[in-house]
C-alpha positions as CSV (number, residue, x, y, z in Angstrom):
1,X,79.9,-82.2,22.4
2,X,81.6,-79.5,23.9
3,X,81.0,-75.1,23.0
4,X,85.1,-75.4,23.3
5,X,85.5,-77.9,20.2
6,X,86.0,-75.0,18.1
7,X,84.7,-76.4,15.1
8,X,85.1,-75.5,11.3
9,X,82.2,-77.0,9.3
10,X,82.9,-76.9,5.8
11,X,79.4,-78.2,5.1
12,X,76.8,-75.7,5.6
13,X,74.1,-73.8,3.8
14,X,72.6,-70.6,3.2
15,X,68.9,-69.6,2.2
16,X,68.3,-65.9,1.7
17,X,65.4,-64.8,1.4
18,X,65.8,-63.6,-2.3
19,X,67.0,-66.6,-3.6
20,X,64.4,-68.3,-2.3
21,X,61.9,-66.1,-3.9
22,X,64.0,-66.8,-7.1
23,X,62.7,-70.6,-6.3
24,X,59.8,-69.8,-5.8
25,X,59.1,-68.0,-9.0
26,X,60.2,-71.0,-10.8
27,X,58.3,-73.4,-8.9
28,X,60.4,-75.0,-7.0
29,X,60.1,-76.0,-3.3
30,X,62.7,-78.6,-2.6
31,X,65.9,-79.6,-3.0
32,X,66.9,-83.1,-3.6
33,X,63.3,-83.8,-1.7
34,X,63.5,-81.8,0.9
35,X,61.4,-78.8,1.5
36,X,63.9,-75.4,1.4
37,X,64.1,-74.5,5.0
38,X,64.0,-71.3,6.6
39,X,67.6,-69.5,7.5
40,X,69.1,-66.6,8.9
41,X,72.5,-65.5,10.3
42,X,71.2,-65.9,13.8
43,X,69.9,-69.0,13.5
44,X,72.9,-69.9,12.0
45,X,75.3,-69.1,14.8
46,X,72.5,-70.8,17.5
47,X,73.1,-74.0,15.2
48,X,76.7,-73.2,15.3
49,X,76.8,-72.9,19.2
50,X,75.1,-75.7,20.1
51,X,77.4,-77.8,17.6
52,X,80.6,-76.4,19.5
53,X,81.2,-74.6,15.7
54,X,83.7,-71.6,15.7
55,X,83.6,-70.9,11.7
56,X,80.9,-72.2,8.8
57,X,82.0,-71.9,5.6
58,X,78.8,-71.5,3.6
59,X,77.6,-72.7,-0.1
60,X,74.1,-72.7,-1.9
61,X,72.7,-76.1,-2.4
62,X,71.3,-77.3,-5.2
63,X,70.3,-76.1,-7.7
64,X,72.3,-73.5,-7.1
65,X,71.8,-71.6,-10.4
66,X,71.0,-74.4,-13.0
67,X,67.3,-73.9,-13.1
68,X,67.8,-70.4,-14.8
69,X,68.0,-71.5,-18.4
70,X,69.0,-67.6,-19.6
71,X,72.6,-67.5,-19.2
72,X,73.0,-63.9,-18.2
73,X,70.1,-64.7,-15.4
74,X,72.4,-67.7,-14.0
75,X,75.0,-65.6,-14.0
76,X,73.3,-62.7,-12.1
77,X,72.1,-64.7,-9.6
78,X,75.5,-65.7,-9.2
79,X,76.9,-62.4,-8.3
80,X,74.3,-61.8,-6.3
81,X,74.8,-64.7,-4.0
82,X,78.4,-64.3,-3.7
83,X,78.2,-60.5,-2.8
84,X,76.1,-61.7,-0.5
85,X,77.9,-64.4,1.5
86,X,80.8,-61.6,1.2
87,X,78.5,-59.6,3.3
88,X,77.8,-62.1,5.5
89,X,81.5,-63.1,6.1
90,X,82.2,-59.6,6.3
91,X,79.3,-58.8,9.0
92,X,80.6,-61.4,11.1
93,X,84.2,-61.9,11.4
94,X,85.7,-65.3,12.1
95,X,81.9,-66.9,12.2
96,X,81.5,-67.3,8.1
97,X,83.3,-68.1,5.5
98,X,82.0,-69.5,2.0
99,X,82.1,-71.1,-1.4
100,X,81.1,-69.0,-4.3
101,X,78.3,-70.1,-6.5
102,X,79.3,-70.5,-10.2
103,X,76.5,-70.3,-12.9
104,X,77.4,-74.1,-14.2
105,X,77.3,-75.8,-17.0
106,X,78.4,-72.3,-18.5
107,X,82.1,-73.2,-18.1
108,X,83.4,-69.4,-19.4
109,X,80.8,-67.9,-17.1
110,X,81.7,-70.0,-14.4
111,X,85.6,-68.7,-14.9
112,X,85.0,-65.3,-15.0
113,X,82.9,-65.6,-12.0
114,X,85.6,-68.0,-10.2
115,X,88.1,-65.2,-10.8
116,X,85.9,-62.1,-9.0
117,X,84.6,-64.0,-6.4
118,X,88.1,-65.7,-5.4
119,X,90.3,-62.8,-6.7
120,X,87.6,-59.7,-5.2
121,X,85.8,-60.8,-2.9
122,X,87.9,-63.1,-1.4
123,X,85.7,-66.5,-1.6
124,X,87.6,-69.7,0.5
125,X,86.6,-71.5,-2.6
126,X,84.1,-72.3,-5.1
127,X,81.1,-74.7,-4.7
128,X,80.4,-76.9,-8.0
129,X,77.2,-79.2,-8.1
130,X,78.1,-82.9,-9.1
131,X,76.1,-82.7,-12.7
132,X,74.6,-79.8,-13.9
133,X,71.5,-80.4,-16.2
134,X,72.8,-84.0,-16.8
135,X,77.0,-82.8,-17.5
136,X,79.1,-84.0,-14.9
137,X,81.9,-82.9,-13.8
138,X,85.2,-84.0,-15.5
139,X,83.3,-84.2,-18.8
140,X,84.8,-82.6,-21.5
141,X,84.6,-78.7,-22.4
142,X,85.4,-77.8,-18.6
143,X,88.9,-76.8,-18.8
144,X,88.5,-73.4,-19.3
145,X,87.3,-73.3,-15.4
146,X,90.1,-76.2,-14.0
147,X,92.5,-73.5,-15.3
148,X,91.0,-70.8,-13.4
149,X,91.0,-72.7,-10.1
150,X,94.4,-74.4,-10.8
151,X,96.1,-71.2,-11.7
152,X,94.5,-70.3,-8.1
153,X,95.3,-72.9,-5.5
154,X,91.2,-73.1,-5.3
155,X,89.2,-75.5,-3.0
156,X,86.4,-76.9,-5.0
157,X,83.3,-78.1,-3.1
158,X,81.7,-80.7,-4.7
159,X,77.7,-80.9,-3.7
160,X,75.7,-83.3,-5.0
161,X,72.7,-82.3,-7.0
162,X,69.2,-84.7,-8.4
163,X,70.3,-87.2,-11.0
164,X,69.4,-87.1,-14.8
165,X,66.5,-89.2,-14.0
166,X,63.4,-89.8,-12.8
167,X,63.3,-90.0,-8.7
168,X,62.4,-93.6,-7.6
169,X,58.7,-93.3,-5.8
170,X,59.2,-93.8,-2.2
171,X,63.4,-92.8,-2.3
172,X,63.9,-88.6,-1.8
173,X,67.1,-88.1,-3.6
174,X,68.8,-86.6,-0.7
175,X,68.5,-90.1,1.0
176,X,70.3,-92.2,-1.4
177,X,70.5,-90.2,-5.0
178,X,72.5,-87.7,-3.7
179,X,75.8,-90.8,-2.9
180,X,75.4,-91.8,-6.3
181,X,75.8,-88.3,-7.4
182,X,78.5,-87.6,-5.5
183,X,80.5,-91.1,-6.4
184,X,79.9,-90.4,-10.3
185,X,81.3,-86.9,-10.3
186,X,84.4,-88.1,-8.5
187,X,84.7,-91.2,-10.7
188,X,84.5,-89.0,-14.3
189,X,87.0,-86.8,-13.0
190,X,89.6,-89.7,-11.8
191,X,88.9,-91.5,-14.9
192,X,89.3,-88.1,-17.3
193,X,92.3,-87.6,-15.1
194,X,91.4,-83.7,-14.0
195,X,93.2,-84.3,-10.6
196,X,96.6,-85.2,-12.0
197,X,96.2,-82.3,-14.8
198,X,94.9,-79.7,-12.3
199,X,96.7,-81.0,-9.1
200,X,96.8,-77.0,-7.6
201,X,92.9,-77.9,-7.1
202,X,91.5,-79.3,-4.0
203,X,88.6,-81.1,-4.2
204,X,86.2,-81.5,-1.2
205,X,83.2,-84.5,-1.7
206,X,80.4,-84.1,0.1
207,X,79.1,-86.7,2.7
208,X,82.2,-88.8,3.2
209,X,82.5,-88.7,-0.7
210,X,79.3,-91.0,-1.1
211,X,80.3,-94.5,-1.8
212,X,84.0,-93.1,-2.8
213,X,85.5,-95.1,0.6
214,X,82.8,-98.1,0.5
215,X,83.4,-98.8,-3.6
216,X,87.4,-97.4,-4.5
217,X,89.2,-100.4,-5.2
218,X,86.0,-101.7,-7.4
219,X,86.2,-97.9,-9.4
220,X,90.1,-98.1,-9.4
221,X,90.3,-101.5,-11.0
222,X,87.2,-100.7,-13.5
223,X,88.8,-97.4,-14.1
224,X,92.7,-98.6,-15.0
225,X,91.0,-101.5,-16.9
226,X,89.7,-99.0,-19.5
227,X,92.4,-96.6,-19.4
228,X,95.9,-98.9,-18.6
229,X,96.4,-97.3,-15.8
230,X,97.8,-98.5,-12.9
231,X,95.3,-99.4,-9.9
232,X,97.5,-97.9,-7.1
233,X,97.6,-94.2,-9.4
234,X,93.8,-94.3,-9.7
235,X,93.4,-94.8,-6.1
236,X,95.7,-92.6,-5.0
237,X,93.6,-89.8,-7.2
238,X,90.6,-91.1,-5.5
239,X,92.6,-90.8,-2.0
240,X,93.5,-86.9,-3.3
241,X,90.1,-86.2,-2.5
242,X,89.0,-84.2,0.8
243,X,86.1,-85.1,2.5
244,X,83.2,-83.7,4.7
245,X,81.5,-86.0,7.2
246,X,78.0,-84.4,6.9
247,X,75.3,-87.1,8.0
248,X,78.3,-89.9,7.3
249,X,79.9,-89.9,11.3
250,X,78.5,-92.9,12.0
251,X,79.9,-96.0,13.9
252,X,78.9,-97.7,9.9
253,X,80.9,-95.3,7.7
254,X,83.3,-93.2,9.6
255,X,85.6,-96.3,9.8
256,X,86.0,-96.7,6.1
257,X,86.3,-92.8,5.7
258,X,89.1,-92.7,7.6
259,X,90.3,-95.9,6.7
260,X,90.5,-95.2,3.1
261,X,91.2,-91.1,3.1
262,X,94.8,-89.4,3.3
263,X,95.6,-88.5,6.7
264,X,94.6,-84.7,7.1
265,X,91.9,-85.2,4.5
266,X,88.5,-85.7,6.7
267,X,86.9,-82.2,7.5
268,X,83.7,-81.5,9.6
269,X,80.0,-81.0,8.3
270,X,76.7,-80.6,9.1
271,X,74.7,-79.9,6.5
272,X,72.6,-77.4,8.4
273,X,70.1,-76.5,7.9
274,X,68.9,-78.3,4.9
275,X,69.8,-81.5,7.8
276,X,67.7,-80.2,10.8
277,X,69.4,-79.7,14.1
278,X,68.8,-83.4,15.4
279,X,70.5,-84.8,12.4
280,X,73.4,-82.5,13.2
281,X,73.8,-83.7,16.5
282,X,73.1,-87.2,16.1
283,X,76.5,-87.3,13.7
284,X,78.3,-84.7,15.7
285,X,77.8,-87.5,18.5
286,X,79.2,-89.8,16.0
287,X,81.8,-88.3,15.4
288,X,82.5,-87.2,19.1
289,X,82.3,-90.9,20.2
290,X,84.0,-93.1,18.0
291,X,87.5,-91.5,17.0
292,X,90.3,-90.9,19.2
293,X,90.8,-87.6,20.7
294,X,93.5,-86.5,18.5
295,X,92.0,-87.7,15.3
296,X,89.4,-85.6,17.6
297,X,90.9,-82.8,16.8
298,X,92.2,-83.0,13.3
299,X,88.7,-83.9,12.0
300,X,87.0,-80.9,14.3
301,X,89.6,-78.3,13.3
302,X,93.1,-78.5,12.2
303,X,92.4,-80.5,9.0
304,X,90.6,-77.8,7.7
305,X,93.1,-74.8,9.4
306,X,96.0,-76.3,6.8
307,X,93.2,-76.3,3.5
308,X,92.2,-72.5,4.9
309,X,95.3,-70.9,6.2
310,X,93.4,-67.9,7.0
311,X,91.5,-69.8,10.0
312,X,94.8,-70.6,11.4
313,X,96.4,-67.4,11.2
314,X,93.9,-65.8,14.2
315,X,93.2,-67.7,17.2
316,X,89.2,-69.2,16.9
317,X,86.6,-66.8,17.4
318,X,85.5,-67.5,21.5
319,X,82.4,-69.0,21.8
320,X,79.4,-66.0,22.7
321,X,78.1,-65.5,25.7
322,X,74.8,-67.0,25.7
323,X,72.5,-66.1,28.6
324,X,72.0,-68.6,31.4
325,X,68.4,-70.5,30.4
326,X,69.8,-70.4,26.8
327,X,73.3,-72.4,28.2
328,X,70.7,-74.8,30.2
329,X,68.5,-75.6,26.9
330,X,71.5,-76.6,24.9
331,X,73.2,-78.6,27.8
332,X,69.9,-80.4,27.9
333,X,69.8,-80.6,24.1
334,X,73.2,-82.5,24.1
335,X,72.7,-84.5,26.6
336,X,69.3,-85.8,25.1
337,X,70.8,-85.8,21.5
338,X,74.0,-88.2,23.4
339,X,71.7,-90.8,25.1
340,X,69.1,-91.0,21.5
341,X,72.5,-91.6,19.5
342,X,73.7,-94.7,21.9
343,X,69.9,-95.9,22.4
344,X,70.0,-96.2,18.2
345,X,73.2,-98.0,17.7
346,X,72.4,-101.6,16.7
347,X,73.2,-104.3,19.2
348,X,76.1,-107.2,18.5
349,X,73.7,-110.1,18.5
């Protein structure tokens, strides 16, 4: 992959320092089974250079704010991650962007909060965890927030988090959990029909939507079944969907992805750094080796420049000037990352 792709990842996370302490304090070290990794804007934009990234559009992971069980304390820590990735976007121009944090399942609090960080503070969009303390999305009582962002045009990032359940020993929800997530937060909100009643909303799904691509027609038939629907409706809501390819580029999934999405509708991710660097560029590869160029460059950039106007409206921030042995170690990090992804493609025999 090249420093001149120019990439916007919609897919990428941020750590600071306070929140983590926040995690901490609560005793928790992990999300969704892996340990919270370290962060800063600087190793941010090495990850971004190295991935031929332009502009990260950044979001809190799980648990975002759902292990605070005061209200006002969710909310708090709320504001005070979105005045920070304000900062951040602010700090560096053209490099960041990001999805507020809303203090879900509060609904009204998660409104009000929608409203400052989109209307103040200039948010590209909100960032909403698939369930929150067992409530998924498109479950009823949620329409107070599907105004907000409707009345608003708002992109809604959709982030899986750990299911209602016990983890299975020997399966880290990030590995396999985190699809399911994903597929039953966009299933409850075809099925309860949010999409068609809030269709000023985009919705971005995580990780190539989970199973969404792999299991649509199965969902859309189940789904107009218990509603009298019609199938083609219910997968056109499904196909309404945006989606990120973070750790889903692979010769295996990207074919359905872009088989079954709306053209226009496949964006870039990483999932740094909660995905460490290798995984990013293993699916980078994927992604750089397995579509045409065109599609190329939809995926990399201009899909995402029609969700975001604002990236298209200035030309992409010019890669930095890196010095010389720090241009050789990435060259040689590509390189190696390009020959491990073709050594571990499986043969045709």
């Amino acid at each position: 992959m090249s420093p001149s792709a120019q990439r916007i990842d919609v897919h990428q996370h941020v750590v600071p320092d306070f929140y983590r302490d926040e995690l901490t304090k609560a005793g928790i070290a992990d999300a969704g089974g892996r340990a919270l990794p370290d962060w800063s804007a600087e190793s941010a934009l090495e990850l971004m250079d190295l991935l031929g990234t332009a502009t990260a559009i950044v979001s809190v992971s799980t648990p975002g704010t759902g292990f605070l069980t005061d209200p006002a304390e969710a909310a708090g820590l709320a504001r005070r991650l979105n005045d920070h990735c304000a900062a951040l976007a602010f700090d560096h121009p053209g490099r960041f962007g990001y999805f507020a944090t809303l203090p879900m399942p509060d609904t009204d609090a998660s409104a009000a909060e929608a409203a400052r960080a989109l209307d103040e503070l200039h948010a590209d969009g909100v960032t909403l965890l698939a369930n929150n303390r067992g409530t998924y999305l498109g479950a009823d009582g949620q329409d107070a927030l599907w105004r907000t962002l409707d009345d608003r045009g708002a992109v809604v990032f959709v982030h899986p988090a750990e299911l209602p359940a016990p983890p299975v020993d020997g399966i880290p929800p990030f590995a396999a959990d985190f699809l399911l997530d994903t597929t039953r937060a966009a299933y409850l909100l075809v099925r309860n029909g949010i999409p068609r009643r809030y269709p000023k909303i985009r919705f971005i799904l995580s990780h190539a939507g989970g199973f969404v691509p792999y299991s649509s027609h199965r969902m859309a038939l189940t789904i107009a079944g218990d509603t009298a629907r019609s199938p083609l409706d219910v997968l056109d809501d499904f196909r309404s969907f945006y989606f990120d390819t973070a750790l889903s580029s692979s010769p295996a999934a990207l074919p359905t992805l872009l088989a079954f999405a709306r053209r226009g509708h496949v964006l870039f991710g990483s999932d740094w750094p909660f995905a460490p660097t290798a995984a990013g560029q293993y699916f980078a590869n994927g992604l750089d080796s397995n579509v045409d160029p065109d599609t190329l460059k939809a995926v990399d950039r201009t899909n995402a420049e029609a969700l975001f106007p604002r990236l298209a409206a200035t030309p992409p921030t010019p890669p930095r000037a890196l010095p010389a042995p720090v241009r050789l170690r990435q060259a040689a990090q590509r390189s190696a990352a390009s020959l491990v992804f073709k050594l571990l493609q499986p043969g045709t025999g």
